[in-house]
Short mmCIF file of C-alpha atoms in Angstrom, two decimals:
data_model
loop_
_atom_site.label_atom_id
_atom_site.label_comp_id
_atom_site.label_asym_id
_atom_site.label_seq_id
_atom_site.Cartn_x
_atom_site.Cartn_y
_atom_site.Cartn_z
CA HIS A 1 86.09 -56.07 -64.04
CA LYS A 2 84.46 -52.99 -62.56
CA VAL A 3 86.67 -50.03 -61.84
CA ALA A 4 85.57 -47.39 -59.36
CA THR A 5 87.52 -44.16 -59.43
CA ILE A 6 87.86 -42.07 -56.32
CA PRO A 7 87.88 -38.43 -57.42
CA THR A 8 90.57 -36.31 -55.84
CA SER A 9 91.01 -32.64 -56.46
CA PRO A 10 94.42 -30.99 -56.40
CA ARG A 11 95.28 -29.20 -53.19
CA LYS A 12 97.76 -26.35 -52.95
CA LEU A 13 100.83 -27.03 -50.86
CA LEU A 14 103.99 -25.22 -49.91
CA ASN A 15 105.35 -22.99 -52.72
CA ASN A 16 102.07 -23.45 -54.63
CA ALA A 17 103.03 -27.01 -55.57
CA ILE A 18 100.04 -29.17 -56.48
CA ILE A 19 99.42 -32.81 -55.67
CA ALA A 20 99.00 -34.84 -58.83
CA VAL A 21 97.51 -38.23 -57.97
CA ILE A 22 94.92 -40.51 -59.50
CA ILE A 23 93.42 -43.16 -57.22
CA ALA A 24 91.21 -46.07 -58.27
CA ASN A 25 89.75 -49.04 -56.42
CA ILE A 26 89.88 -52.10 -58.63
CA LYS A 27 88.04 -55.32 -57.89
CA ILE A 28 89.84 -58.47 -59.06
CA ASN A 29 88.61 -61.93 -58.04
CA ASN A 30 86.40 -60.37 -55.35
CA LYS A 31 89.39 -58.55 -53.84
CA ILE A 32 89.62 -54.77 -53.88
CA ILE A 33 93.01 -53.21 -54.52
CA GLN A 34 93.61 -49.51 -54.36
CA ILE A 35 95.91 -48.24 -57.11
CA ALA A 36 97.42 -44.76 -56.85
CA ASN A 37 99.51 -43.13 -59.55
CA LEU A 38 101.32 -39.96 -58.56
CA HIS A 39 103.66 -37.33 -59.91
CA LEU A 40 105.60 -35.34 -57.31
CA GLN A 41 107.51 -32.06 -57.53
CA SER A 42 110.68 -32.23 -59.60
CA SER A 43 113.99 -30.53 -59.00
CA HIS A 44 116.37 -29.81 -61.84
CA TYR A 45 119.51 -28.57 -60.08
CA LYS A 46 119.58 -30.82 -57.00
CA PRO A 47 118.66 -34.48 -56.37
CA PHE A 48 115.22 -33.67 -54.92
CA ASP A 49 112.94 -30.92 -53.71
CA LEU A 50 111.56 -31.35 -50.16
CA VAL A 51 108.18 -30.23 -51.53
CA ALA A 52 107.96 -33.73 -53.11
CA ILE A 53 108.10 -35.29 -49.63
CA LYS A 54 105.41 -32.89 -48.39
CA GLN A 55 103.28 -33.85 -51.40
CA PHE A 56 103.77 -37.54 -50.68
CA ASN A 57 102.77 -37.07 -47.05
CA GLU A 58 99.64 -35.24 -48.19
CA THR A 59 98.89 -37.98 -50.73
CA LYS A 60 99.06 -40.65 -48.01
CA LYS A 61 95.91 -39.14 -46.47
CA TYR A 62 93.93 -40.37 -49.49
CA ILE A 63 95.07 -44.00 -49.26
CA ASP A 64 92.65 -46.46 -47.65
CA TYR A 65 94.97 -48.51 -45.44
CA ASN A 66 92.20 -51.07 -44.87
CA LEU A 67 92.73 -52.20 -48.47
CA ASN A 68 95.69 -53.71 -50.23
CA TYR A 69 97.32 -50.95 -52.23
CA VAL A 70 99.93 -50.14 -54.85
CA ILE A 71 101.29 -46.59 -55.06
CA GLY A 72 103.43 -45.95 -58.09
CA GLY A 73 104.62 -43.20 -60.34
CA ASP A 74 107.20 -40.45 -60.63
CA PHE A 75 108.32 -39.65 -57.10
CA ASN A 76 111.11 -37.35 -58.36
CA VAL A 77 113.21 -38.48 -55.40
CA ASP A 78 115.77 -41.25 -55.82
CA HIS A 79 114.67 -44.42 -54.03
CA ASN A 80 117.66 -44.26 -51.64
CA ASP A 81 116.85 -40.70 -50.56
CA PHE A 82 113.13 -41.51 -50.31
CA VAL A 83 113.60 -44.21 -47.65
CA ASN A 84 115.81 -41.85 -45.66
CA LEU A 85 113.32 -38.96 -45.85
CA THR A 86 110.05 -40.81 -45.16
CA ASP A 87 108.59 -43.46 -42.89
CA ILE A 88 108.41 -45.84 -45.88
CA LYS A 89 111.25 -48.35 -45.64
CA SER A 90 110.26 -50.91 -48.25
CA ILE A 91 109.88 -49.86 -51.88
CA ASN A 92 109.93 -51.82 -55.11
CA TYR A 93 112.30 -50.28 -57.62
CA PRO A 94 113.96 -51.46 -60.83
CA SER A 95 117.62 -52.45 -60.97
CA ASP A 96 118.26 -49.91 -63.72
CA PRO A 97 117.99 -46.13 -63.28
CA THR A 98 114.86 -44.45 -64.61
CA ILE A 99 116.42 -41.06 -65.36
CA TYR A 100 119.82 -39.39 -65.80
CA VAL A 101 120.19 -35.82 -64.56
CA ASN A 102 122.83 -33.15 -65.09
CA PHE A 103 122.42 -31.11 -61.91
CA LYS A 104 124.64 -28.30 -63.27
CA THR A 105 122.51 -27.63 -66.36
CA GLY A 106 119.18 -28.92 -65.02
CA ASP A 107 118.77 -31.22 -68.04
CA SER A 108 117.50 -34.79 -67.77
CA ILE A 109 117.46 -37.69 -70.23
CA CYS A 110 116.53 -41.38 -70.22
CA TYR A 111 119.95 -42.82 -71.16
CA PRO A 112 123.45 -42.66 -69.65
CA LEU A 113 125.73 -39.82 -70.69
CA ASP A 114 128.90 -38.31 -69.23
CA SER A 115 128.20 -35.66 -66.57
CA TYR A 116 124.67 -37.05 -65.97
CA CYS A 117 123.89 -38.75 -62.65
CA SER A 118 121.81 -41.90 -62.70
CA GLN A 119 118.70 -41.76 -60.50
CA THR A 120 115.73 -44.03 -59.86
CA TYR A 121 112.73 -41.72 -59.48
CA ASP A 122 110.02 -44.15 -60.62
CA TYR A 123 108.99 -47.04 -58.36
CA PHE A 124 106.23 -48.66 -56.29
CA ILE A 125 105.14 -48.87 -52.67
CA SER A 126 102.79 -51.77 -52.02
CA THR A 127 101.17 -54.11 -49.53
CA ILE A 128 100.97 -56.66 -52.36
CA ASN A 129 103.95 -58.82 -53.24
CA LEU A 130 105.23 -57.32 -56.51
CA LYS A 131 107.64 -58.87 -58.96
CA LYS A 132 110.90 -56.96 -59.38
CA PRO A 133 110.01 -53.85 -61.42
CA LYS A 134 111.71 -53.37 -64.79
CA THR A 135 112.32 -50.29 -66.87
CA ILE A 136 110.87 -50.16 -70.38
CA GLY A 137 113.39 -48.93 -72.92
CA THR A 138 111.82 -46.01 -74.76
CA LYS A 139 112.81 -42.43 -75.51
CA TYR A 140 109.34 -40.84 -75.23
CA SER A 141 110.26 -39.03 -72.02
CA ASP A 142 113.25 -38.15 -69.88
CA HIS A 143 112.03 -40.92 -67.50
CA LEU A 144 112.00 -44.57 -68.46
CA PRO A 145 108.60 -46.12 -67.70
CA VAL A 146 108.55 -48.88 -65.09
CA GLU A 147 106.43 -52.02 -65.05
CA THR A 148 105.74 -54.78 -62.56
CA GLN A 149 103.33 -57.67 -62.00
CA PHE A 150 101.56 -59.18 -59.03
CA ASP A 151 99.50 -62.25 -58.19
CA LEU A 152 96.43 -62.26 -55.98
#
């Protein structure tokens, strides 16, 4: 399969936060799907930083809404807060949390521990019907990776 990457350069936003997104158009069975992977502003002492929402809104300008798309990655906003703070009302998230955060110390880990709040920061937004995402049990990061599948 041919993969065409759309180059995007970081743009400065509020508080000098940078958009981190990689976008690729992928052709599968003569259908083009746009895949975007993003990483939004984190917040260590509160559930989210509003800069992450500003970054997401800026990122949306790069999505080609004439194509089917999947946007995934580390939103750094729990899925419940995300739907309340944006115009996106349907997201695909795993049943299990993807991160555990101690908002008093600012520490985060990928497994449950007393005084750590479970959050789901990693998920997908898509025009394609995705299977229920699942977390992948690993301790390489403070976030558990998330996977899903789709049929065309």
